[in-house]
Amino acid sequence: MTRDALLVQSVEKALRVLQAFDGGNRFLGLTEIAARCGVDKSAAQRFAHTLHLAGYLEKCPETRRYGLGKRLLEVTYNYLRSNPLIEAATPALIELRRFSGQHIKLSLFDDTSVIYAIRQQSEREYFAASLVGRRVPTFCAAGGRAILAELEPARAADIVARSDLAPLTPKTLVDPNLLLEEIAAVRRQGYAVAAEQVLLGEVVIGAAVIDAGGSPVAAVHIAGSLAEWTPEEYARKFAGPAIETAQALSRATVKRIREAS
Amino acid sequence: MTRDALLVQSVEKALRVLQAFDGGNRFLGLTEIAARCGVDKSAAQRFAHTLHLAGYLEKCPETRRYGLGKRLLEVTYNYLRSNPLIEAATPALIELRRFSGQHIKLSLFDDTSVIYAIRQQSEREYFAASLVGRRVPTFCAAGGRAILAELEPARAADIVARSDLAPLTPKTLVDPNLLLEEIAAVRRQGYAVAAEQVLLGEVVIGAAVIDAGGSPVAAVHIAGSLAEWTPEEYARKFAGPAIETAQALSRATVKRIREAS
DNA sequence: CAAATCCGTATCGCCATGCAATACGCTATC
DNA sequence: GATAGCGTATTGCATGGCGATACGGATTTG
């Protein structure tokens, strides 16, 4: 192994410490951090201390254990603010929610998963699980499938092949061949419909946002409840608006980049 | 200067690199990063490279410059998910928005500033400035003043004294003595009303959320437009709901902590 | 069109810096 | 009151990060 001369190993380990706080762990002690990150207790102590000074970790005064710090919200703020797609999408998604009354999300494409970057929940909000920053496998999210359909088939197949095809619900489609067929169907019709692929009782329409270079970068999601709609009805009613919004954002992205250059 | 033996300096510098992307800078080159962080170009190169490998920075292929990466959204997700106050607050704020039709926010107390952690925007208006993670000076945010009013007067005065009293709008109250009087008034009435203190045309009600130890940790904000309401009308209508929600969250926090122990 | 400038990239020898082992003090548990 | 386990603090050693430097390409300038 020829190690990367530019990689700063201490930084990498410190970031691993930050990532140890996944899965909803509120507080971790030094020993737990060390175990989770595969470093010894001394290292955990130094990194946690450093992250604490920077405000990225907070320390519970009684238990002396560490938890994530609110300063983390700041970097996400900077990210959201610096991203022109987010800026353009926010009003468009508000409009879409107002028009549809449904739960609206924008997800960003990140290889085998997509990440929710904006959400506009419906009045009735059944689904609390879609906080900003949530990662969902690309292969099963409606928006993810819409994105895969915009890639060259070989790349889409590669992503499916590299995905962990663990079902999120009993209904999640996990057979690679069926998935590729479904993606082909999405490619033909221009949008994806996914019923109970991520959450039971939920139906989602997904439409891809394309960047200036023609690659999909994000997806618009419209989500509702199967208690009120059949997937077919839902698609008839909301596929149009989803596609329209996604196309408007694709144009907005192109325009932005032109203006910047 | 007796330097902290537990502080890992490389990590601290790497975090400075992340923080260099504030103020809505989309992309920064190595030279700019180096200048902003007060490190030399070699260091900027190594840290940017390391953060890039971890997914916290992305690289624009053409310009070879760096921007914040979407993986940052993930740590915020972990933070939001691990915080019981956020969990309890989300449904309460949705309910509050449904009831009031106004723009609702939850801010977290962080010394001289507060950070928006949840927002529920109203149907009509859209204040782009209140993204999650936005930091606003405690002294001028309605919720910030509600929080200051719950502290011992000496601590509140200390925070005001250490604050950068730069006005955010022409109407922002910046005289320390007047601020302390205003905080005393807030203490008496149990909520804060702030008109055009952060944003022109905006009126905000703030009420503090108290933790199990009796200290304020967060605040509920209800925000609306001065085009529709006078501050007095707004307070008459929404101070009650704001206080109620804040108290419910205070109780929820106490309950949570009891359950955990 | 050539020269100059500035950028991102890659390399390398030195030594400060982070490493890991260890010892300490505290608190909870039995 | 003994034990176990935690977070904290210290220290000598060697390694990993430092920063100067050199390279190639792109863009700007005269």
Coordinates of C-alpha atoms (C1' of nucleotides) in Angstrom, one line a residue:
Chain A
M1 CA 0.0 0.0 0.0
T2 CA 1.4 3.3 -1.2
R3 CA -0.1 5.8 1.2
D4 CA -1.3 9.1 0.1
A5 CA 1.4 11.7 1.0
L6 CA -1.2 14.5 1.0
L7 CA -3.5 12.8 3.4
V8 CA -3.4 14.1 6.9
Q9 CA -4.1 11.1 9.0
S10 CA -5.0 13.0 12.2
V11 CA -7.7 14.9 10.4
E12 CA -9.1 11.7 8.9
K13 CA -9.3 10.2 12.3
A14 CA -10.9 13.2 13.8
L15 CA -13.6 13.1 11.2
R16 CA -14.1 9.5 12.0
V17 CA -14.8 10.6 15.5
L18 CA -17.5 12.9 14.3
Q19 CA -19.0 10.2 12.2
A20 CA -19.1 7.9 15.2
F21 CA -22.2 9.8 16.4
D22 CA -24.5 8.2 13.9
G23 CA -27.5 6.0 14.5
G24 CA -29.0 8.6 16.9
N25 CA -26.4 8.1 19.7
R26 CA -26.8 11.1 21.9
F27 CA -23.7 10.8 24.0
L28 CA -20.6 8.7 23.7
G29 CA -17.8 8.3 26.3
L30 CA -14.2 8.3 25.3
T31 CA -14.0 4.5 25.5
E32 CA -17.0 4.1 23.2
I33 CA -15.6 6.6 20.7
A34 CA -12.3 4.8 20.7
A35 CA -14.0 1.5 20.1
R36 CA -16.2 2.8 17.3
C37 CA -13.4 4.5 15.4
G38 CA -10.8 1.9 15.8
V39 CA -8.3 4.2 17.6
D40 CA -7.0 3.9 21.1
K41 CA -8.3 5.8 24.0
S42 CA -5.5 8.4 23.9
A43 CA -6.4 9.3 20.3
A44 CA -10.1 9.5 21.1
Q45 CA -9.3 11.8 24.0
R46 CA -7.2 14.2 21.8
F47 CA -9.6 14.3 18.9
A48 CA -12.7 14.7 21.1
H49 CA -10.9 17.4 23.0
T50 CA -10.0 19.3 19.8
L51 CA -13.4 18.9 18.3
H52 CA -14.9 20.1 21.6
L53 CA -12.8 23.3 21.6
A54 CA -13.9 24.0 18.0
G55 CA -17.6 23.6 19.1
Y56 CA -18.3 20.6 17.0
L57 CA -18.7 18.4 20.0
E58 CA -20.4 19.4 23.3
K59 CA -19.7 17.8 26.6
C60 CA -22.4 16.8 29.1
P61 CA -21.1 18.3 32.4
E62 CA -22.4 15.5 34.6
T63 CA -21.5 12.4 32.7
R64 CA -18.4 13.9 31.0
R65 CA -19.5 12.3 27.8
Y66 CA -19.5 13.9 24.4
G67 CA -22.3 14.7 22.0
L68 CA -22.5 16.5 18.7
G69 CA -22.4 20.3 19.0
K70 CA -24.7 22.9 17.5
R71 CA -21.9 24.5 15.6
L72 CA -22.3 21.7 13.1
L73 CA -25.5 23.3 12.0
E74 CA -23.4 26.2 10.8
V75 CA -21.5 24.3 8.2
T76 CA -24.6 22.9 6.8
Y77 CA -26.0 26.4 6.6
N78 CA -22.9 27.4 4.6
Y79 CA -23.4 24.5 2.3
L80 CA -27.0 25.2 1.7
R81 CA -26.4 28.9 1.2
S82 CA -23.5 28.4 -1.2
N83 CA -25.4 25.9 -3.5
P84 CA -27.2 27.7 -6.3
L85 CA -29.4 24.7 -6.9
I86 CA -30.7 24.9 -3.3
E87 CA -31.3 28.6 -3.6
A88 CA -33.3 28.2 -6.8
A89 CA -35.1 25.2 -5.5
T90 CA -36.4 26.6 -2.2
P91 CA -39.1 28.9 -3.7
A92 CA -40.0 26.4 -6.4
L93 CA -40.6 23.7 -3.8
I94 CA -42.7 26.0 -1.6
E95 CA -44.8 26.7 -4.6
L96 CA -45.1 23.0 -5.4
R97 CA -46.2 22.3 -1.8
R98 CA -48.7 25.1 -1.9
F99 CA -50.1 23.8 -5.2
S100 CA -50.2 20.1 -4.3
G101 CA -50.6 20.1 -0.5
Q102 CA -48.2 17.1 -0.5
H103 CA -44.9 16.5 1.2
I104 CA -42.1 17.8 -1.0
K105 CA -38.4 17.0 -0.9
L106 CA -35.3 17.7 -2.9
S107 CA -32.6 15.0 -2.8
L108 CA -29.0 15.3 -4.0
F109 CA -27.4 12.5 -5.9
D110 CA -24.4 11.0 -4.2
D111 CA -23.5 7.7 -6.0
T112 CA -25.3 4.8 -4.3
S113 CA -27.4 7.1 -2.0
V114 CA -29.3 10.3 -2.2
I115 CA -29.4 12.9 0.5
Y116 CA -32.4 15.0 1.4
A117 CA -31.4 18.7 1.2
I118 CA -34.7 20.5 1.4
R119 CA -38.1 19.4 2.6
Q120 CA -41.4 21.1 2.7
Q121 CA -43.8 19.0 4.7
S122 CA -47.5 18.8 4.1
E123 CA -50.0 20.1 6.6
R124 CA -50.6 16.7 7.8
E125 CA -47.1 15.4 8.0
Y126 CA -47.2 11.6 8.5
F127 CA -43.5 11.1 8.0
A128 CA -41.1 12.5 10.5
A129 CA -38.3 10.3 9.1
S130 CA -37.2 12.6 6.3
L131 CA -35.0 15.2 8.1
V132 CA -32.5 17.2 6.1
G133 CA -29.3 15.2 5.7
R134 CA -31.1 11.8 5.7
R135 CA -29.4 9.4 3.3
V136 CA -31.5 6.9 1.4
P137 CA -30.2 4.3 -1.1
T138 CA -30.5 5.6 -4.7
F139 CA -32.0 2.3 -6.0
C140 CA -35.2 2.5 -3.9
A141 CA -35.9 6.2 -3.6
A142 CA -38.3 7.5 -6.2
G143 CA -36.0 10.4 -7.0
G144 CA -33.0 8.1 -7.0
R145 CA -34.6 5.9 -9.7
A146 CA -35.4 9.0 -11.7
I147 CA -31.7 10.0 -11.5
L148 CA -30.6 6.5 -12.4
A149 CA -32.8 6.6 -15.5
E150 CA -31.0 9.8 -16.7
L151 CA -27.6 8.1 -16.5
E152 CA -26.1 6.0 -19.2
P153 CA -27.6 2.5 -18.6
A154 CA -24.2 1.1 -17.9
R155 CA -23.5 3.6 -15.1
A156 CA -26.9 3.0 -13.6
A157 CA -26.3 -0.7 -13.7
D158 CA -23.0 -0.2 -12.0
I159 CA -24.5 1.8 -9.2
V160 CA -27.2 -0.8 -8.7
A161 CA -24.5 -3.5 -8.6
R162 CA -22.5 -1.6 -6.0
S163 CA -25.5 -0.9 -3.8
D164 CA -26.3 -2.7 -0.7
L165 CA -29.7 -4.1 -1.8
A166 CA -31.1 -4.4 1.7
P167 CA -34.9 -3.8 1.7
L168 CA -36.1 -0.8 3.7
T169 CA -39.6 -2.2 3.8
P170 CA -41.0 -5.6 3.0
K171 CA -42.1 -4.1 -0.4
T172 CA -38.7 -2.8 -1.4
L173 CA -37.7 -4.0 -4.8
V174 CA -34.3 -5.6 -4.5
D175 CA -33.9 -7.9 -7.5
P176 CA -31.2 -6.3 -9.7
N177 CA -32.9 -7.3 -12.9
L178 CA -36.3 -6.1 -11.9
L179 CA -34.7 -2.9 -10.7
L180 CA -33.0 -2.3 -14.1
E181 CA -36.3 -3.0 -15.8
E182 CA -38.0 -0.5 -13.5
I183 CA -35.3 2.1 -14.3
A184 CA -35.9 1.5 -18.0
A185 CA -39.6 2.1 -17.5
V186 CA -38.8 5.3 -15.6
R187 CA -36.6 6.4 -18.5
R188 CA -39.4 5.9 -20.9
Q189 CA -42.0 7.8 -18.9
G190 CA -39.8 10.5 -17.6
Y191 CA -40.6 10.1 -13.9
A192 CA -40.6 7.4 -11.2
V193 CA -43.4 6.2 -9.0
A194 CA -42.4 4.3 -5.9
A195 CA -44.9 2.8 -3.5
E196 CA -43.7 1.7 -0.1
Q197 CA -40.1 1.4 -1.2
V198 CA -38.7 3.5 1.6
L199 CA -41.6 3.8 4.1
L200 CA -44.8 1.7 4.4
G201 CA -47.9 3.6 3.5
E202 CA -46.1 6.1 1.4
V203 CA -46.2 6.8 -2.3
V204 CA -43.6 9.0 -4.0
I205 CA -43.2 10.6 -7.4
G206 CA -39.6 11.4 -8.4
A207 CA -38.3 13.5 -11.2
A208 CA -34.6 14.3 -12.0
V209 CA -32.9 17.6 -12.1
I210 CA -30.2 17.8 -14.8
D211 CA -27.2 20.0 -14.6
A212 CA -25.6 22.0 -17.4
G213 CA -23.5 19.1 -18.5
G214 CA -26.5 16.8 -19.0
S215 CA -25.9 14.7 -15.9
P216 CA -28.6 14.2 -13.2
V217 CA -27.6 15.9 -9.9
A218 CA -30.8 16.0 -7.8
A219 CA -34.4 15.0 -7.8
V220 CA -37.7 16.5 -6.9
H221 CA -39.9 14.2 -4.7
I222 CA -43.7 14.5 -4.1
A223 CA -44.8 12.2 -1.4
G224 CA -48.3 11.3 -0.1
S225 CA -50.2 8.6 1.7
L226 CA -51.5 5.3 0.2
A227 CA -54.5 5.7 2.5
E228 CA -55.6 8.5 0.2
W229 CA -54.4 7.6 -3.2
T230 CA -53.5 4.7 -5.4
P231 CA -50.1 4.9 -7.0
E232 CA -51.8 5.3 -10.4
E233 CA -54.0 8.2 -9.3
Y234 CA -51.1 9.8 -7.6
A235 CA -48.9 9.6 -10.7
R236 CA -51.7 11.0 -12.9
K237 CA -52.1 13.9 -10.6
F238 CA -48.6 14.8 -9.6
A239 CA -46.2 13.5 -12.2
G240 CA -46.8 16.6 -14.3
P241 CA -45.9 19.1 -11.6
A242 CA -42.9 17.1 -10.4
I243 CA -41.5 17.0 -14.0
E244 CA -42.2 20.7 -14.5
T245 CA -40.5 21.7 -11.3
A246 CA -37.5 19.5 -12.0
Q247 CA -37.1 20.9 -15.5
A248 CA -37.4 24.5 -14.2
L249 CA -34.6 23.7 -11.7
S250 CA -32.5 22.2 -14.5
R251 CA -32.9 25.4 -16.5
A252 CA -32.2 27.5 -13.4
T253 CA -28.9 25.6 -12.8
V254 CA -27.8 26.1 -16.4
K255 CA -28.7 29.8 -16.2
R256 CA -26.8 30.2 -12.9
I257 CA -23.7 28.7 -14.3
R258 CA -23.8 30.8 -17.4
E259 CA -24.1 33.9 -15.3
A260 CA -21.2 33.0 -13.1
S261 CA -18.9 32.6 -16.1
Chain B
M1 CA 1.6 30.8 26.2
T2 CA 1.3 27.3 27.6
R3 CA -0.2 25.4 24.8
D4 CA -2.8 22.7 25.2
A5 CA -1.1 19.3 25.0
L6 CA -4.4 17.7 24.0
L7 CA -5.1 20.0 21.1
V8 CA -4.3 18.4 17.8
Q9 CA -3.3 21.4 15.7
S10 CA -3.7 19.8 12.3
V11 CA -7.3 19.0 13.1
E12 CA -7.9 22.5 14.3
K13 CA -6.5 23.9 11.1
A14 CA -8.5 21.5 9.0
L15 CA -11.7 22.8 10.7
R16 CA -10.6 26.3 9.9
V17 CA -10.5 25.3 6.3
L18 CA -14.1 24.1 6.5
Q19 CA -15.1 27.4 8.2
A20 CA -13.4 29.4 5.4
F21 CA -16.4 28.6 3.3
D22 CA -18.7 31.1 5.0
G23 CA -20.4 34.1 3.6
G24 CA -21.8 32.1 0.7
N25 CA -18.6 31.5 -1.1
R26 CA -19.3 28.8 -3.5
F27 CA -15.8 27.8 -4.5
L28 CA -12.4 28.6 -3.2
G29 CA -9.0 27.9 -4.6
L30 CA -6.1 26.7 -2.6
T31 CA -4.5 30.1 -2.5
E32 CA -7.7 31.7 -1.2
I33 CA -8.2 29.0 1.4
A34 CA -4.6 29.5 2.6
A35 CA -5.1 33.3 2.9
R36 CA -8.4 33.0 4.7
C37 CA -7.1 30.4 7.2
G38 CA -3.8 31.9 7.9
V39 CA -1.9 28.8 6.8
D40 CA 0.5 28.4 3.9
K41 CA -0.4 26.9 0.6
S42 CA 1.0 23.5 1.4
A43 CA -1.1 23.2 4.5
A44 CA -4.2 24.3 2.6
Q45 CA -3.4 21.7 -0.1
R46 CA -3.1 18.9 2.5
F47 CA -6.2 19.8 4.5
A48 CA -8.4 20.4 1.5
H49 CA -7.2 17.1 0.0
T50 CA -8.0 15.2 3.2
L51 CA -11.4 16.8 3.6
H52 CA -12.1 16.1 -0.1
L53 CA -11.4 12.4 0.4
A54 CA -13.7 12.4 3.4
G55 CA -16.5 13.9 1.2
Y56 CA -16.7 17.1 3.2
L57 CA -15.4 19.1 0.3
E58 CA -16.1 18.7 -3.3
K59 CA -13.9 19.7 -6.2
C60 CA -15.1 21.5 -9.3
P61 CA -13.5 19.4 -12.1
E62 CA -12.9 22.3 -14.5
T63 CA -11.7 25.1 -12.2
R64 CA -10.0 22.6 -9.7
R65 CA -11.4 24.7 -6.9
Y66 CA -13.1 23.4 -3.8
G67 CA -16.6 23.8 -2.4
L68 CA -18.4 22.3 0.6
G69 CA -19.6 18.8 0.1
K70 CA -23.0 17.3 0.6
R71 CA -21.7 14.9 3.2
L72 CA -21.8 17.8 5.6
L73 CA -25.6 17.4 5.6
E74 CA -25.1 14.1 7.2
V75 CA -23.5 15.3 10.4
T76 CA -26.3 17.8 10.8
Y77 CA -28.8 15.0 10.4
N78 CA -27.0 13.1 13.1
Y79 CA -27.1 16.1 15.3
L80 CA -30.8 16.8 14.8
R81 CA -31.6 13.2 15.3
S82 CA -29.7 12.8 18.5
N83 CA -31.1 15.9 20.1
P84 CA -34.3 15.0 22.1
L85 CA -35.4 18.6 22.1
I86 CA -35.5 18.7 18.3
E87 CA -37.3 15.5 18.2
A88 CA -40.0 16.8 20.7
A89 CA -40.1 20.2 19.0
T90 CA -40.8 19.1 15.5
P91 CA -44.4 18.0 15.9
A92 CA -45.1 20.8 18.3
L93 CA -43.9 23.4 15.8
I94 CA -45.8 21.9 13.0
E95 CA -48.9 22.1 15.2
L96 CA -48.1 25.7 16.0
R97 CA -47.7 26.6 12.3
R98 CA -51.0 24.9 11.4
F99 CA -52.7 26.8 14.2
S100 CA -51.2 30.2 13.5
G101 CA -50.4 30.1 9.8
Q102 CA -47.2 32.0 10.6
H103 CA -43.5 31.4 10.1
I104 CA -42.2 29.2 13.1
K105 CA -38.6 28.7 14.1
L106 CA -36.8 27.0 17.0
S107 CA -33.5 28.6 17.9
L108 CA -30.7 27.1 20.1
F109 CA -28.9 29.3 22.6
D110 CA -25.2 29.5 22.0
D111 CA -23.8 32.3 24.1
T112 CA -23.8 35.6 22.1
S113 CA -25.7 34.1 19.2
V114 CA -28.6 31.8 18.6
I115 CA -28.8 29.2 15.8
Y116 CA -31.9 28.3 14.0
A117 CA -32.4 24.5 14.2
I118 CA -35.9 24.0 12.9
R119 CA -38.1 26.1 10.7
Q120 CA -41.7 25.8 9.5
Q121 CA -42.4 28.5 7.0
S122 CA -45.8 30.0 6.4
E123 CA -47.8 29.4 3.3
R124 CA -47.4 32.9 2.0
E125 CA -44.1 34.6 2.9
Y126 CA -40.7 33.3 2.5
F127 CA -37.8 34.7 4.4
A128 CA -34.8 33.2 2.7
A129 CA -32.6 34.4 5.5
S130 CA -33.7 31.9 8.0
L131 CA -32.2 28.7 6.8
V132 CA -31.4 26.0 9.4
G133 CA -28.0 26.7 10.8
R134 CA -28.3 30.5 10.5
R135 CA -26.6 32.3 13.4
V136 CA -28.2 35.5 14.7
P137 CA -26.9 37.6 17.6
T138 CA -28.8 36.7 20.8
F139 CA -29.3 40.4 21.8
C140 CA -31.5 41.2 18.8
A141 CA -33.4 38.0 18.0
A142 CA -36.8 37.8 19.8
G143 CA -36.0 34.3 21.0
G144 CA -32.6 35.4 22.1
R145 CA -34.0 38.2 24.3
A146 CA -36.5 35.7 25.8
I147 CA -33.5 33.5 26.6
L148 CA -31.5 36.4 28.1
A149 CA -34.5 37.2 30.3
E150 CA -34.4 33.8 31.8
L151 CA -30.8 34.0 32.8
E152 CA -29.5 35.7 35.9
P153 CA -29.4 39.4 35.1
A154 CA -25.6 39.5 35.6
R155 CA -25.1 36.7 33.0
A156 CA -27.5 38.4 30.6
A157 CA -25.6 41.7 31.0
D158 CA -22.3 39.9 30.5
I159 CA -23.6 38.4 27.2
V160 CA -24.8 41.8 26.0
A161 CA -21.4 43.3 27.0
R162 CA -19.5 40.7 25.0
S163 CA -21.8 40.9 22.0
D164 CA -20.9 42.7 18.8
L165 CA -23.7 45.3 18.9
A166 CA -23.8 45.9 15.1
P167 CA -27.3 46.6 14.0
L168 CA -28.8 44.2 11.4
T169 CA -31.4 46.7 10.4
P170 CA -31.7 50.5 10.9
K171 CA -34.2 49.7 13.7
T172 CA -32.0 47.2 15.6
L173 CA -31.7 48.3 19.3
V174 CA -28.0 48.5 20.1
D175 CA -27.8 50.7 23.2
P176 CA -26.7 48.3 26.0
N177 CA -28.8 50.1 28.6
L178 CA -31.9 50.1 26.5
L179 CA -31.3 46.5 25.8
L180 CA -31.1 45.6 29.4
E181 CA -34.3 47.5 30.1
E182 CA -36.0 45.6 27.2
I183 CA -34.7 42.3 28.6
A184 CA -36.1 43.3 32.0
A185 CA -39.5 44.0 30.4
V186 CA -39.4 40.6 28.6
R187 CA -38.6 39.0 32.0
R188 CA -41.8 40.6 33.5
Q189 CA -44.1 39.7 30.6
G190 CA -42.7 36.2 29.9
Y191 CA -42.1 36.7 26.1
A192 CA -40.3 39.0 23.7
V193 CA -41.7 41.0 20.8
A194 CA -39.1 42.2 18.3
A195 CA -40.1 44.4 15.4
E196 CA -37.6 44.8 12.6
Q197 CA -34.7 43.8 14.8
V198 CA -33.3 41.2 12.4
L199 CA -35.2 41.8 9.2
L200 CA -37.1 44.8 8.0
G201 CA -40.9 44.3 7.8
E202 CA -40.8 41.4 10.2
V203 CA -42.3 41.1 13.7
V204 CA -41.3 38.2 15.9
I205 CA -42.6 36.8 19.2
G206 CA -40.0 34.8 21.2
A207 CA -40.5 32.5 24.2
A208 CA -37.8 30.6 26.0
V209 CA -37.5 26.8 26.4
I210 CA -36.0 25.9 29.8
D211 CA -34.1 22.7 30.5
A212 CA -34.2 20.4 33.5
G213 CA -31.7 22.5 35.4
G214 CA -33.7 25.7 35.0
S215 CA -31.5 27.2 32.3
P216 CA -32.8 28.5 29.0
V217 CA -31.5 26.4 26.1
A218 CA -33.7 27.3 23.1
A219 CA -36.5 29.6 22.0
V220 CA -39.7 29.3 20.0
H221 CA -40.2 32.0 17.4
I222 CA -43.4 33.1 15.7
A223 CA -42.7 35.5 12.9
G224 CA -45.0 37.5 10.6
S225 CA -45.2 40.6 8.5
L226 CA -45.7 44.2 9.7
A227 CA -47.7 44.7 6.6
E228 CA -50.5 42.7 8.2
W229 CA -50.1 43.3 11.9
T230 CA -49.0 45.9 14.4
P231 CA -46.5 44.5 17.0
E232 CA -49.2 44.9 19.7
E233 CA -51.8 43.0 17.8
Y234 CA -49.3 40.3 17.0
A235 CA -48.3 39.9 20.6
R236 CA -51.9 39.8 21.7
K237 CA -52.6 37.0 19.2
F238 CA -49.5 34.9 19.4
A239 CA -47.7 35.4 22.7
G240 CA -50.0 32.9 24.3
P241 CA -49.3 30.1 21.8
A242 CA -45.6 30.8 21.8
I243 CA -45.4 30.6 25.6
E244 CA -47.5 27.5 25.7
T245 CA -45.4 25.7 23.1
A246 CA -42.2 26.7 24.8
Q247 CA -43.4 25.4 28.1
A248 CA -44.6 22.2 26.6
L249 CA -41.0 21.7 25.2
S250 CA -39.5 22.6 28.6
R251 CA -41.6 19.8 30.1
A252 CA -40.7 17.4 27.3
T253 CA -37.1 18.0 27.9
V254 CA -37.3 17.3 31.6
K255 CA -39.3 14.1 30.9
R256 CA -36.8 12.9 28.3
I257 CA -33.9 13.3 30.7
R258 CA -35.7 11.5 33.4
E259 CA -36.5 8.6 31.1
A260 CA -32.9 8.4 30.0
S261 CA -31.5 8.1 33.5
Chain C
dC1 C1' 2.6 35.8 -30.1
dA2 C1' 5.9 35.5 -26.5
dA3 C1' 6.6 36.6 -21.8
dA4 C1' 5.1 36.7 -17.5
dT5 C1' 2.1 35.5 -13.9
dC6 C1' -0.6 32.7 -11.1
dC7 C1' -2.6 28.6 -10.1
dG8 C1' -2.9 23.6 -8.7
dT9 C1' 0.2 19.6 -8.2
dA10 C1' 4.0 16.9 -6.6
dT11 C1' 8.4 16.0 -3.9
dC12 C1' 11.6 15.9 0.0
dG13 C1' 14.5 16.5 4.2
dC14 C1' 14.0 18.1 8.9
dC15 C1' 12.2 18.2 13.4
dA16 C1' 8.2 19.6 15.9
dT17 C1' 4.2 17.2 16.9
dG18 C1' 1.1 13.8 17.6
dC19 C1' 1.5 8.9 19.3
dA20 C1' 0.6 5.3 22.7
dA21 C1' 1.8 3.6 27.1
dT22 C1' 1.1 4.7 31.7
dA23 C1' -0.2 6.5 35.9
dC24 C1' -3.8 9.2 38.6
dG25 C1' -8.2 10.5 40.8
dC26 C1' -12.9 9.9 40.7
dT27 C1' -17.4 7.6 40.8
dA28 C1' -20.3 3.9 40.8
dT29 C1' -21.3 -0.9 42.0
dC30 C1' -21.5 -4.9 44.7
Chain D
dG1 C1' -14.3 -0.9 51.4
dA2 C1' -12.6 -3.3 47.4
dT3 C1' -12.9 -3.4 42.6
dA4 C1' -13.7 -2.0 38.1
dG5 C1' -14.2 1.3 34.8
dC6 C1' -14.3 5.8 33.6
dG7 C1' -12.3 10.5 32.2
dT8 C1' -7.9 13.1 32.9
dA9 C1' -3.0 14.2 32.8
dT10 C1' 2.0 13.4 31.7
dT11 C1' 6.0 11.8 29.2
dG12 C1' 9.8 10.0 25.9
dC13 C1' 10.2 8.5 21.4
dA14 C1' 9.7 8.3 16.3
dT15 C1' 6.8 9.4 12.9
dG16 C1' 4.0 12.1 10.4
dG17 C1' 3.1 16.6 9.1
dC18 C1' 5.6 20.9 7.9
dG19 C1' 6.9 24.4 4.6
dA20 C1' 10.2 25.4 1.1
dT21 C1' 10.7 24.3 -3.5
dA22 C1' 10.2 22.9 -8.2
dC23 C1' 7.1 21.6 -12.2
dG24 C1' 3.4 22.1 -15.8
dG25 C1' -0.5 24.1 -17.5
dA26 C1' -3.7 27.9 -18.1
dT27 C1' -4.7 32.5 -18.3
dT28 C1' -3.2 37.3 -18.7
dT29 C1' -0.3 40.9 -20.4
dG30 C1' 2.6 43.8 -23.2

